[in-house]
XYZ file of C-alpha atoms in Angstrom:
771
model
C 18.667 54.608 32.153
C 17.778 54.688 28.129
C 15.815 51.712 27.717
C 13.654 52.852 30.205
C 13.971 56.768 28.900
C 12.182 54.907 25.309
C 10.008 52.415 27.449
C 7.972 55.611 28.555
C 8.392 57.430 25.143
C 6.043 54.442 23.600
C 2.792 55.029 26.166
C 0.989 56.377 24.154
C -2.894 57.322 24.872
C -5.826 57.719 22.856
C -7.421 61.050 22.738
C -10.816 61.946 24.380
C -11.739 63.695 21.293
C -10.733 60.029 19.318
C -12.075 58.164 21.987
C -15.977 59.540 20.838
C -15.104 59.947 17.123
C -14.674 55.519 17.570
C -17.390 55.790 19.601
C -19.404 57.546 17.517
C -18.747 55.726 14.797
C -19.426 52.308 16.051
C -22.322 54.027 17.675
C -23.742 55.135 13.027
C -22.146 51.175 12.557
C -24.616 50.044 14.914
C -27.236 51.689 13.756
C -27.178 51.304 10.333
C -26.249 46.962 10.728
C -29.972 46.875 11.805
C -31.839 49.604 9.202
C -29.946 46.524 7.256
C -30.752 43.395 8.742
C -34.147 43.591 9.392
C -34.971 45.434 5.825
C -33.172 42.274 4.994
C -34.838 39.495 6.780
C -38.439 41.182 4.947
C -37.640 41.200 1.677
C -36.088 38.371 1.801
C -39.324 36.940 2.683
C -41.208 38.980 0.197
C -38.362 37.703 -2.491
C -39.294 34.035 -1.926
C -41.857 33.338 0.855
C -43.504 34.844 3.456
C -41.904 31.681 5.720
C -40.674 30.954 8.879
C -37.356 28.939 7.696
C -36.399 32.603 5.247
C -35.853 34.223 8.003
C -33.928 32.030 10.261
C -31.368 32.091 7.227
C -31.022 35.395 7.597
C -30.239 35.397 10.859
C -27.417 32.236 10.707
C -25.819 33.889 7.871
C -25.151 37.161 9.445
C -24.191 35.237 12.620
C -21.798 33.414 9.782
C -20.617 36.723 7.951
C -20.014 38.338 11.659
C -18.223 35.411 12.550
C -16.586 34.795 9.284
C -15.228 38.605 9.117
C -13.708 38.705 13.384
C -11.894 35.851 12.223
C -10.854 36.647 9.304
C -10.761 40.743 9.303
C -7.809 40.187 12.896
C -6.105 37.221 10.937
C -5.779 40.146 7.533
C -5.516 43.350 8.916
C -2.041 43.876 10.438
C -0.986 42.513 7.138
C -2.846 44.461 4.877
C -2.441 48.187 6.743
C 1.737 47.031 6.348
C 1.523 46.057 2.522
C -0.629 48.894 1.348
C 1.068 51.292 3.603
C -2.270 52.737 5.524
C -3.793 53.152 8.826
C -6.467 50.413 9.886
C -8.458 53.209 10.078
C -8.487 53.334 6.507
C -9.099 49.357 6.002
C -12.469 50.286 8.903
C -12.939 52.440 6.001
C -12.886 50.362 2.761
C -15.561 47.634 5.077
C -17.918 50.146 6.070
C -18.333 51.351 1.764
C -18.198 47.795 1.246
C -21.092 47.244 3.758
C -23.460 51.121 1.920
C -22.906 49.630 -0.821
C -24.651 46.089 0.186
C -27.634 48.112 0.983
C -28.496 48.796 -2.804
C -27.050 45.562 -3.992
C -29.272 43.567 -2.106
C -32.875 44.641 -2.790
C -31.329 43.352 -6.689
C -30.003 40.346 -5.834
C -32.844 39.213 -4.140
C -34.319 39.985 -7.340
C -32.493 38.447 -9.648
C -32.365 35.100 -7.843
C -35.780 35.339 -7.369
C -36.340 35.179 -10.971
C -33.815 31.999 -11.203
C -35.569 30.609 -9.137
C -38.735 30.283 -10.499
C -38.069 27.087 -13.100
C -37.786 24.860 -10.158
C -41.315 24.995 -9.917
C -43.427 25.750 -6.214
C -42.604 25.652 -3.270
C -43.035 22.387 -1.995
C -40.049 21.201 -2.775
C -36.553 20.037 -0.904
C -35.028 22.146 -3.811
C -36.668 25.389 -4.120
C -36.144 25.898 -0.229
C -31.898 24.889 -0.428
C -31.555 26.550 -3.531
C -33.060 30.209 -1.829
C -31.758 29.317 1.392
C -28.428 29.065 -0.551
C -28.775 31.854 -3.339
C -29.753 34.241 0.337
C -26.339 32.671 1.696
C -24.679 34.186 -1.332
C -26.440 37.265 -0.954
C -25.918 38.387 2.420
C -22.881 36.622 3.164
C -20.083 38.654 2.212
C -21.372 42.012 3.416
C -22.421 40.324 6.944
C -19.111 39.367 6.806
C -17.757 42.469 5.621
C -19.939 43.827 9.776
C -18.074 41.552 11.405
C -15.032 43.173 10.160
C -15.336 46.188 11.710
C -15.225 44.897 14.759
C -10.937 43.350 15.207
C -9.946 47.074 12.513
C -10.831 49.053 15.267
C -9.597 47.343 18.164
C -5.928 46.832 15.745
C -6.346 50.898 15.369
C -6.875 50.860 18.600
C -4.079 48.044 19.716
C -1.766 50.373 17.709
C -2.508 53.552 18.895
C -2.649 53.001 22.671
C -0.662 51.064 25.215
C -2.943 49.754 26.975
C -6.268 48.239 24.627
C -7.171 45.316 26.308
C -10.434 47.291 26.671
C -11.514 48.306 22.853
C -13.946 45.214 22.861
C -16.296 46.480 25.661
C -14.964 50.193 24.312
C -16.604 49.353 21.108
C -19.394 45.967 21.363
C -21.138 48.976 23.918
C -20.995 51.478 21.431
C -21.913 48.498 18.499
C -25.147 47.924 21.166
C -26.550 51.459 21.954
C -26.642 51.977 17.822
C -28.063 47.878 17.290
C -30.985 49.213 19.873
C -31.547 52.337 18.437
C -31.751 51.106 14.860
C -34.397 47.434 15.664
C -36.387 50.041 16.964
C -37.021 53.517 15.086
C -36.445 51.737 11.320
C -39.907 49.737 11.642
C -41.389 52.432 13.887
C -39.879 55.034 12.292
C -37.735 55.124 9.163
C -39.652 52.590 7.424
C -43.153 54.458 8.115
C -41.360 57.814 6.273
C -39.391 57.023 3.379
C -40.292 52.656 2.640
C -37.783 49.667 2.140
C -35.221 52.052 -0.500
C -35.510 54.861 1.430
C -34.636 53.249 4.947
C -31.362 50.849 2.886
C -30.748 54.822 2.003
C -30.509 56.171 4.940
C -28.684 53.763 6.319
C -26.532 53.119 3.640
C -26.013 56.933 4.071
C -24.223 55.961 7.690
C -22.060 53.608 6.596
C -20.671 55.693 3.800
C -20.136 59.552 6.401
C -18.117 56.999 8.888
C -16.575 55.860 6.358
C -16.160 59.298 4.820
C -15.148 60.307 8.242
C -12.980 57.320 8.958
C -10.574 57.500 5.957
C -9.991 60.987 6.203
C -8.698 60.983 10.345
C -7.074 57.683 8.684
C -4.506 59.141 7.415
C -2.348 60.858 10.091
C -2.313 57.664 11.507
C 0.805 55.097 10.730
C 0.413 51.287 9.696
C 1.044 48.885 12.644
C 4.177 47.791 13.195
C 5.667 44.325 13.108
C 4.476 42.161 15.753
C 1.793 44.958 17.963
C -0.082 42.517 20.610
C -3.051 43.548 22.454
C -2.383 42.964 25.287
C -4.442 38.908 27.006
C -7.504 39.601 29.486
C -7.165 37.634 33.175
C -9.137 35.472 33.654
C -12.067 35.145 35.584
C -11.779 34.747 39.102
C -11.361 30.797 40.270
C -14.108 30.330 42.532
C -16.620 31.306 39.887
C -15.662 27.509 39.038
C -16.003 24.506 39.916
C -12.157 22.887 40.314
C -12.818 20.408 38.045
C -14.683 22.581 35.455
C -12.567 21.613 32.240
C -11.814 23.208 28.963
C -13.861 20.816 27.332
C -17.291 20.588 28.409
C -17.099 24.956 29.133
C -16.636 24.378 25.264
C -19.866 22.797 24.962
C -22.252 24.802 27.478
C -21.130 27.666 24.554
C -21.849 25.392 21.925
C -24.798 25.075 23.779
C -26.223 28.388 24.866
C -25.932 29.931 20.922
C -27.056 27.172 19.893
C -30.018 27.604 22.614
C -29.867 31.310 22.082
C -30.448 31.819 18.530
C -33.187 28.633 18.235
C -35.781 30.807 19.879
C -35.217 33.540 19.007
C -36.055 31.835 15.311
C -39.169 29.836 18.391
C -39.815 33.757 19.339
C -40.302 35.229 16.735
C -43.275 31.788 15.464
C -45.550 31.901 18.849
C -45.769 36.774 19.485
C -45.897 37.219 16.209
C -49.979 36.904 16.577
C -49.897 38.809 19.304
C -47.096 41.450 18.345
C -49.207 42.543 15.437
C -46.751 41.394 12.694
C -43.167 38.737 11.874
C -41.686 41.848 11.265
C -42.597 43.479 14.148
C -41.876 40.453 15.852
C -37.912 40.380 14.487
C -37.152 43.751 14.764
C -39.254 43.941 18.783
C -37.595 40.419 20.112
C -33.997 41.814 18.162
C -33.512 45.081 20.202
C -35.304 43.627 23.134
C -31.906 40.141 23.173
C -29.899 43.250 21.881
C -30.741 45.797 25.410
C -30.416 42.763 27.105
C -27.673 40.184 26.524
C -25.768 44.105 27.076
C -26.312 44.937 30.433
C -25.672 41.280 31.265
C -22.682 41.179 29.785
C -21.892 44.698 31.375
C -22.891 43.590 35.286
C -20.008 40.596 34.336
C -17.497 43.219 33.756
C -18.596 45.052 36.403
C -18.586 42.115 38.951
C -15.167 40.544 36.834
C -13.540 45.122 37.916
C -14.084 44.317 41.396
C -13.892 40.681 42.217
C -16.574 39.292 42.493
C -17.910 37.211 39.710
C -21.516 34.589 40.287
C -20.719 31.605 40.720
C -21.654 29.552 37.328
C -24.143 26.728 39.151
C -26.805 29.481 40.059
C -26.542 31.084 36.334
C -27.093 27.051 35.190
C -29.682 27.017 37.691
C -31.531 30.309 36.272
C -31.062 30.036 32.536
C -33.918 27.503 32.408
C -36.363 28.553 34.393
C -35.724 32.443 32.276
C -36.318 30.207 29.264
C -39.933 28.870 30.624
C -40.860 32.752 31.342
C -41.833 33.009 27.745
C -43.417 30.002 27.343
C -45.679 31.104 30.016
C -46.369 34.187 28.691
C -47.542 32.834 25.007
C -50.624 30.503 26.666
C -53.561 33.904 26.367
C -55.089 32.757 29.826
C -52.081 33.427 31.402
C -50.571 36.708 29.126
C -54.679 37.409 28.988
C -54.400 38.121 32.970
C -51.888 39.930 33.862
C -52.375 42.411 30.732
C -55.371 43.748 31.940
C -53.817 43.716 35.212
C -50.663 45.892 33.585
C -52.865 47.737 31.379
C -54.646 50.471 33.694
C -50.366 51.945 34.287
C -50.064 51.976 29.987
C -53.326 54.404 29.893
C -51.123 56.131 32.128
C -48.933 56.806 29.378
C -51.333 56.127 26.014
C -55.252 57.042 26.899
C -56.811 55.057 25.633
C -54.237 52.122 25.290
C -55.589 48.451 23.404
C -55.523 45.247 25.435
C -52.499 44.191 22.760
C -50.053 47.571 24.279
C -49.596 45.186 27.188
C -49.628 42.418 26.432
C -47.325 43.109 23.187
C -44.682 44.747 26.628
C -45.707 41.937 28.098
C -43.897 39.157 25.781
C -41.474 41.323 23.868
C -40.222 41.533 28.201
C -40.552 38.021 28.867
C -37.324 36.951 26.789
C -34.950 39.391 29.069
C -34.713 37.584 32.416
C -32.860 35.060 30.045
C -30.972 36.954 27.755
C -29.615 39.499 30.534
C -28.169 35.332 32.462
C -26.471 35.344 28.549
C -25.414 38.350 27.791
C -23.725 37.232 31.182
C -22.298 34.070 31.226
C -21.335 33.950 27.610
C -17.800 36.344 28.673
C -17.860 34.612 31.736
C -17.514 31.375 29.794
C -15.218 32.555 27.449
C -12.916 34.374 29.764
C -12.771 31.399 31.643
C -11.947 28.957 28.826
C -9.037 30.869 27.068
C -7.027 32.389 30.619
C -6.030 35.004 29.298
C -5.101 34.012 25.610
C -6.286 35.747 22.234
C -6.798 33.320 20.437
C -7.988 30.316 22.518
C -10.778 33.355 23.171
C -11.538 34.273 19.425
C -11.512 29.704 19.109
C -13.460 29.642 22.258
C -15.997 32.393 20.566
C -16.125 30.758 17.391
C -17.982 27.768 19.006
C -20.784 29.914 20.577
C -21.271 31.721 17.681
C -20.723 28.407 15.789
C -24.155 27.338 18.238
C -25.551 30.866 16.837
C -25.178 29.347 13.105
C -27.333 25.583 13.386
C -29.973 26.144 16.303
C -31.867 28.924 13.497
C -31.886 26.184 10.726
C -32.214 24.094 13.833
C -35.626 25.315 14.946
C -37.068 26.371 11.283
C -36.976 23.217 9.377
C -36.781 21.047 12.659
C -38.458 21.406 15.434
C -40.806 23.775 15.479
C -42.365 21.449 12.292
C -41.968 18.757 14.303
C -43.247 20.169 17.548
C -44.208 23.752 17.729
C -43.894 27.011 18.965
C -44.221 25.501 23.044
C -43.176 22.138 23.129
C -39.934 23.421 20.923
C -39.755 25.983 23.266
C -39.719 23.086 25.788
C -37.357 20.893 24.510
C -34.605 23.851 23.198
C -34.547 23.956 27.431
C -33.310 20.897 27.986
C -30.085 21.045 27.406
C -29.760 23.626 29.559
C -31.792 21.215 32.310
C -28.882 19.132 31.558
C -26.771 22.094 32.412
C -27.902 22.735 35.573
C -27.665 18.950 36.205
C -23.697 19.042 34.547
C -22.674 21.891 36.877
C -25.205 20.142 40.337
C -23.628 17.383 40.216
C -19.489 19.190 41.098
C -18.347 19.864 43.904
C -19.492 23.303 45.951
C -21.024 24.177 49.043
C -24.026 23.292 50.521
C -25.923 26.886 49.945
C -25.530 25.969 46.403
C -26.382 22.865 46.696
C -29.299 23.559 48.344
C -30.570 25.760 45.547
C -29.514 23.650 42.881
C -32.396 20.815 45.060
C -34.451 23.992 45.429
C -34.146 24.777 41.123
C -34.206 21.639 39.884
C -38.012 21.189 42.087
C -39.187 24.378 40.039
C -37.765 23.588 36.616
C -39.513 20.353 37.272
C -42.987 22.258 38.467
C -42.616 24.223 35.429
C -41.806 21.414 32.780
C -45.193 20.002 34.063
C -47.506 22.427 33.964
C -47.010 24.374 30.239
C -46.389 21.297 29.837
C -49.224 19.699 30.212
C -52.088 22.569 30.954
C -50.437 25.793 28.216
C -51.193 25.936 24.244
C -49.355 28.819 22.792
C -51.511 31.377 20.387
C -50.587 29.797 18.140
C -51.528 26.492 18.145
C -54.906 27.092 18.961
C -55.279 28.811 22.739
C -56.940 25.905 24.727
C -59.402 24.732 21.753
C -60.892 21.183 22.703
C -60.421 18.459 19.990
C -58.765 20.525 17.388
C -56.469 18.958 15.373
C -52.657 19.548 14.566
C -51.020 19.850 11.588
C -47.441 20.749 11.206
C -45.080 21.645 8.159
C -42.108 24.610 7.500
C -44.263 27.110 6.996
C -46.200 27.193 9.686
C -48.577 25.537 12.711
C -52.694 24.984 10.998
C -55.796 24.055 13.046
C -58.583 22.587 12.663
C -60.892 22.055 14.957
C -65.171 22.910 15.473
C -68.147 20.948 13.715
C -70.586 21.873 10.950
C -70.713 25.639 10.844
C -68.951 26.319 13.701
C -65.653 24.226 11.625
C -62.676 27.080 11.276
C -59.391 27.025 10.504
C -56.074 29.038 12.132
C -52.452 29.095 10.843
C -50.093 30.195 14.083
C -53.083 31.182 15.498
C -54.479 33.136 13.066
C -58.470 32.806 12.451
C -58.372 32.620 8.295
C -61.773 31.837 7.631
C -64.629 29.789 7.680
C -67.890 28.823 6.189
C -70.031 31.312 4.401
C -71.446 31.546 2.039
C -69.138 34.987 1.595
C -66.592 32.478 -0.312
C -68.738 31.290 -3.123
C -69.711 34.876 -3.883
C -65.781 35.036 -4.329
C -66.105 32.410 -7.083
C -70.038 33.777 -8.229
C -69.365 36.849 -9.417
C -66.224 37.538 -11.479
C -67.099 34.600 -13.303
C -70.699 35.734 -13.664
C -70.490 38.950 -14.812
C -67.430 38.718 -16.969
C -68.759 39.602 -20.943
C -67.420 36.067 -22.731
C -68.375 31.983 -21.104
C -64.829 31.264 -18.695
C -62.298 28.515 -19.005
C -59.918 29.668 -16.468
C -59.691 30.613 -12.852
C -57.727 31.323 -10.312
C -58.524 31.378 -7.021
C -54.704 31.993 -4.994
C -54.808 31.411 -0.944
C -57.090 28.445 -0.638
C -58.178 28.295 2.857
C -60.683 25.762 3.372
C -61.535 25.513 -0.052
C -64.280 26.685 -0.682
C -63.916 28.907 -3.447
C -62.131 26.551 -4.939
C -65.270 24.404 -5.497
C -66.796 26.691 -5.962
C -65.036 27.801 -9.539
C -64.978 23.682 -10.683
C -68.584 23.903 -10.387
C -68.370 25.412 -12.884
C -66.907 23.104 -15.520
C -64.062 25.101 -16.214
C -60.350 24.717 -15.526
C -59.077 25.497 -12.035
C -55.606 25.849 -9.653
C -56.092 26.916 -6.452
C -51.900 28.516 -4.951
C -51.839 28.808 -2.144
C -48.654 29.216 0.378
C -48.776 26.612 3.262
C -48.883 22.741 2.838
C -51.398 21.616 5.702
C -54.047 23.865 4.401
C -54.400 22.332 1.479
C -53.991 18.776 3.996
C -56.861 20.320 5.890
C -60.199 19.985 3.273
C -61.634 17.291 3.954
C -62.201 18.929 7.367
C -64.323 20.633 6.290
C -65.797 19.250 2.876
C -67.329 16.174 2.126
C -66.345 15.391 -1.043
C -62.529 17.190 -1.016
C -60.905 13.938 -2.257
C -64.292 13.726 -5.058
C -62.409 17.306 -6.061
C -59.365 16.614 -5.746
C -59.790 13.596 -8.481
C -61.338 16.898 -10.503
C -59.298 17.099 -13.373
C -59.374 20.213 -14.504
C -59.372 20.333 -10.729
C -54.860 21.639 -9.724
C -53.449 22.856 -6.250
C -50.055 24.386 -5.901
C -48.261 25.254 -2.668
C -46.641 27.624 -3.880
C -46.314 31.631 -2.928
C -48.762 34.072 -4.887
C -47.583 36.202 -6.851
C -44.880 34.123 -7.666
C -47.102 31.227 -9.293
C -48.151 34.689 -11.475
C -44.404 35.466 -12.839
C -43.302 31.324 -13.093
C -46.682 30.482 -14.579
C -47.827 30.830 -18.734
C -51.357 31.149 -18.479
C -53.844 32.874 -18.491
C -57.001 33.276 -16.693
C -59.898 34.816 -17.144
C -60.614 34.681 -13.115
C -57.967 35.786 -10.576
C -59.675 35.974 -7.231
C -58.704 36.047 -4.424
C -58.862 36.313 -0.527
C -55.428 37.835 2.141
C -54.830 35.857 4.793
C -55.373 38.248 7.831
C -55.002 40.281 9.311
C -54.636 42.318 6.770
C -51.301 43.675 8.865
C -49.095 40.529 8.030
C -46.796 41.060 5.067
C -48.797 37.649 3.294
C -51.531 40.276 2.733
C -49.775 43.406 1.614
C -46.884 41.498 -1.821
C -51.150 40.930 -2.326
C -52.523 44.244 -1.937
C -49.431 45.868 -4.092
C -49.188 47.901 -6.639
C -46.506 45.084 -8.179
C -49.260 42.028 -7.658
C -50.987 44.006 -9.782
C -48.797 44.253 -12.671
C -48.182 41.355 -12.553
C -52.399 39.903 -12.226
C -52.973 42.116 -14.849
C -50.489 40.423 -17.331
C -52.008 37.054 -16.838
C -55.534 38.118 -17.228
C -57.651 36.950 -20.911
C -59.082 39.680 -22.520
C -61.793 41.134 -20.236
C -60.548 39.457 -17.413
C -61.706 40.327 -13.700
C -59.641 40.128 -10.537
C -61.423 39.488 -7.301
C -60.413 40.914 -4.264
C -61.900 40.930 -0.428
C -60.844 43.057 2.120
C -62.048 42.326 5.003
C -63.813 45.884 5.762
C -66.186 46.169 9.696
C -65.972 48.214 12.332
C -62.087 48.380 13.899
C -60.078 48.208 9.873
C -58.509 51.265 10.202
C -60.621 54.425 7.214
C -56.858 54.948 5.544
C -55.513 50.960 5.826
C -58.940 50.855 3.565
C -58.274 53.875 1.801
C -54.986 52.655 0.104
C -56.118 50.264 -0.266
C -58.875 50.969 -2.718
C -56.938 53.819 -4.227
C -53.794 52.226 -5.032
C -56.772 48.887 -7.133
C -58.230 51.324 -9.058
C -54.745 53.017 -9.551
C -54.164 50.198 -11.149
C -57.569 49.272 -13.563
C -58.968 51.577 -15.148
C -62.391 49.625 -14.314
C -63.907 49.214 -10.652
C -66.627 48.258 -9.242
C -67.372 47.293 -5.302
C -70.160 45.302 -3.640
C -70.415 45.049 0.335
C -70.979 41.803 1.623
C -74.278 41.552 3.327
C -73.588 41.127 7.038
C -71.363 44.210 6.507
C -67.851 42.413 7.458
C -66.259 43.298 3.870
C -65.544 44.787 0.254
C -65.989 42.319 -3.128
C -64.020 44.531 -4.856
C -64.006 44.004 -8.880
C -60.985 44.815 -11.668
C -60.277 44.914 -15.014
C -58.612 45.977 -18.056
C -62.914 46.687 -19.608
C -66.085 47.903 -18.298
C -66.798 45.022 -15.955
C -71.286 44.720 -16.881
C -72.419 43.416 -13.562
C -75.702 41.156 -14.198
C -79.277 41.292 -13.360
C -79.935 39.148 -10.337
C -82.095 37.478 -13.786
C -79.555 37.116 -15.717
C -76.706 36.126 -13.154
C -78.675 33.810 -12.815
C -79.259 32.033 -16.058
C -75.683 32.102 -16.255
C -74.747 29.261 -13.660
C -74.169 26.738 -14.916
C -76.339 24.598 -12.797
C -73.524 22.272 -10.259
C -72.183 26.419 -9.901
C -76.415 27.169 -9.169
C -76.716 23.572 -6.506
C -73.279 25.066 -5.307
C -74.748 28.740 -4.640
C -77.416 28.205 -3.072
C -75.755 25.060 -1.039
C -75.969 26.476 2.501
C -78.236 29.843 2.130
C -82.170 29.517 3.777
C -83.764 26.612 2.084
C -87.675 29.466 1.138
C -85.000 31.688 -0.383
C -84.930 31.382 -5.205
C -80.842 32.329 -6.452
C -82.329 35.883 -7.353
C -83.519 36.796 -4.625
C -80.218 35.314 -2.808
C -78.119 36.866 -5.319
C -79.681 40.811 -5.210
C -80.027 41.020 -1.491
C -76.344 39.137 -0.381
C -74.594 41.656 -3.219
C -76.235 43.473 -6.377
C -78.434 46.080 -3.942
C -75.096 46.869 -1.635
C -72.776 48.663 -4.224
C -70.775 51.243 -2.959
C -69.025 54.420 -4.509
C -66.071 54.183 -5.489
C -65.056 57.732 -4.825
C -66.618 58.013 -1.686
C -64.750 54.915 -0.672
C -60.975 56.241 -0.946
C -61.154 60.284 -0.520
C -58.133 61.923 -1.580
C -56.515 60.706 -5.203
C -53.366 61.441 -3.135
C -53.187 59.276 -0.068
C -50.809 56.953 0.384
C -50.586 53.760 -1.880
C -49.236 49.758 -1.357
C -46.261 48.805 -2.730
C -43.612 46.697 -2.147
C -41.044 49.399 -1.037
C -44.308 51.006 1.198
C -46.352 48.648 2.690
C -48.193 51.099 4.119
C -51.022 48.125 5.684
C -48.217 46.211 7.729
C -46.443 49.192 9.417
C -48.442 51.022 11.608
C -47.507 51.709 14.966
C -45.740 55.535 14.632
C -49.652 56.272 12.191
C -52.090 54.497 15.477
C -50.098 56.215 18.125
C -49.385 59.842 16.968
C -54.404 59.464 16.448
C -54.609 57.455 19.190
C -52.947 60.807 21.361
C -54.815 62.555 19.352
C -58.179 61.431 19.639
C -57.806 60.139 22.688
């Protein structure tokens, strides 16, 4: 009787107030975690290169940190709490403070790592890619481990205060996903536009510190965990959910495959849907938000079915997964998504009058991943429960196998599948293991109706693969372009197509440039405006190579810097003399980030000319329009040197964006001259620390060497004289800076506040104000 009384006395339940407190802590923790992850991805791209592999490294390190933190935190929390004589809630406060500290330290760590890598030379080397990936991992891992440790530490606290803690993981997971989803939406749409990167990180860190302070204050009311305290094991799912002969080896193989495939597809989706969603960061955050909410809904449905004892059979799920994985493949094909978006446009206009077509297209692209992610959210905990059979240590091993796949998947996608196949075929390749999984499960004994379903599924999957593989091309691959010449590398997919002046260059689905005299003027205008004979010039962003070719026509040393190796490889597609240009002893072609090259080169240039890659809203462009770029450029100009900046102005360009670009440039250089292109397509912006004396047409042509004069007139009308041509194309089209800029106190573009790159809130607000 006494033992029974003592047993009842030990029964404890979390109070509703404490449960609400813990729930709120995990919502805020999930929110700040996604603020960090989204901005860390963008900072990594800015520091090491705007290429998909570095985004994949951040994702993989994030997953590795979560796995190590979950494993290590679970093992260490109880003994450390007892040794220190504190509640696990105090340790939770400590790891939240560490996460908050990371928000302030990471930017400096990335900057230091970038500087340390400058001696390694260009970005084309495997050594640079390996070293930068390693430094990203070293910088991120401690803070990602702290994020992973939050779950087991808080679960340990709940286990000590609640006699029935078996639902603690799902309780915390729900709170964390709610916060993470809110963070994935709020960070790119609101926080960065309002606060910039540093302000957003500080806001997220403030939430971490608030949670840490609140938990530390609360922890003093609780004792450290008792020796031998354990979490009650969970029961496995109903046995009918799996064929009788599905053993642990197959279950763990499936867990690895699903983890690998899911995270690899996330990287491929980023590449495939960036042309639709606008920028890489919008693509990353949007896909991440939908991934989180979809997997959560799938997991919630599984828990509901499990509680009711009617968990779905694994075979229909295995049949559904490859079909769901094909849906984003179909919607990455311009023909299909455009048709659907036009049908949905009237619905979008009910919410947002005058909604552009990209709005329903973006919604379709994001929603296309939800069936697959929802199915994974259902299947993954089901597989872990099946393998664990109620044993927590087995559940931990099964989850570790799934996480291992999640770590490797992004790296294989970025460094292997995308360079070899491109996004469309990569998605098909990643669906193949899921088809194999379905066939393995279908080969096991089971009810006749399920086997019929399996046969129908096999036929549908085969039709989908054939149809998509034979007829579909994604935006990245050129949208049904005939006779396209495709080049791929670890940075991008490059498409060359067309004949004569109809030749085009696409990088990841974006049109870069065409053969036009405008790109020749990018070289001749600044060189002819120098007050001294030029000796050396630099072009950032190679394009078709026209500007580089024009620089060399002056008989000077010319260097071209290009981030994408395949763009340089395509030089011969656009110029018959490309090989002769390459052999020119004064020519130098460098694969590198433009800003990184400026930071590491000891040379000074008479002219630095650049044409930032379109669209203007990308990270690659914002880094070349920012204050920090101009500070670097000024340091690499020879005395009296000129920077030529191109801005693709036009009727579709946001006026505030044009003003921000010009305002930033004018703030960096005291002397600015602006000329509109002949067709009104863009602006030639000349910048210098000394007065810029643009010569008259006659003096302009007189300053050109004979080869440069021939180059200038190569594509001009036959009846035009050089003097008349340059007068019409440039000199008579000068614009007034003050008129273009408007208010001097408007926004600037900087690394911390890339005004051009984050625009959704601004443009939606403008659209609602001016329907």
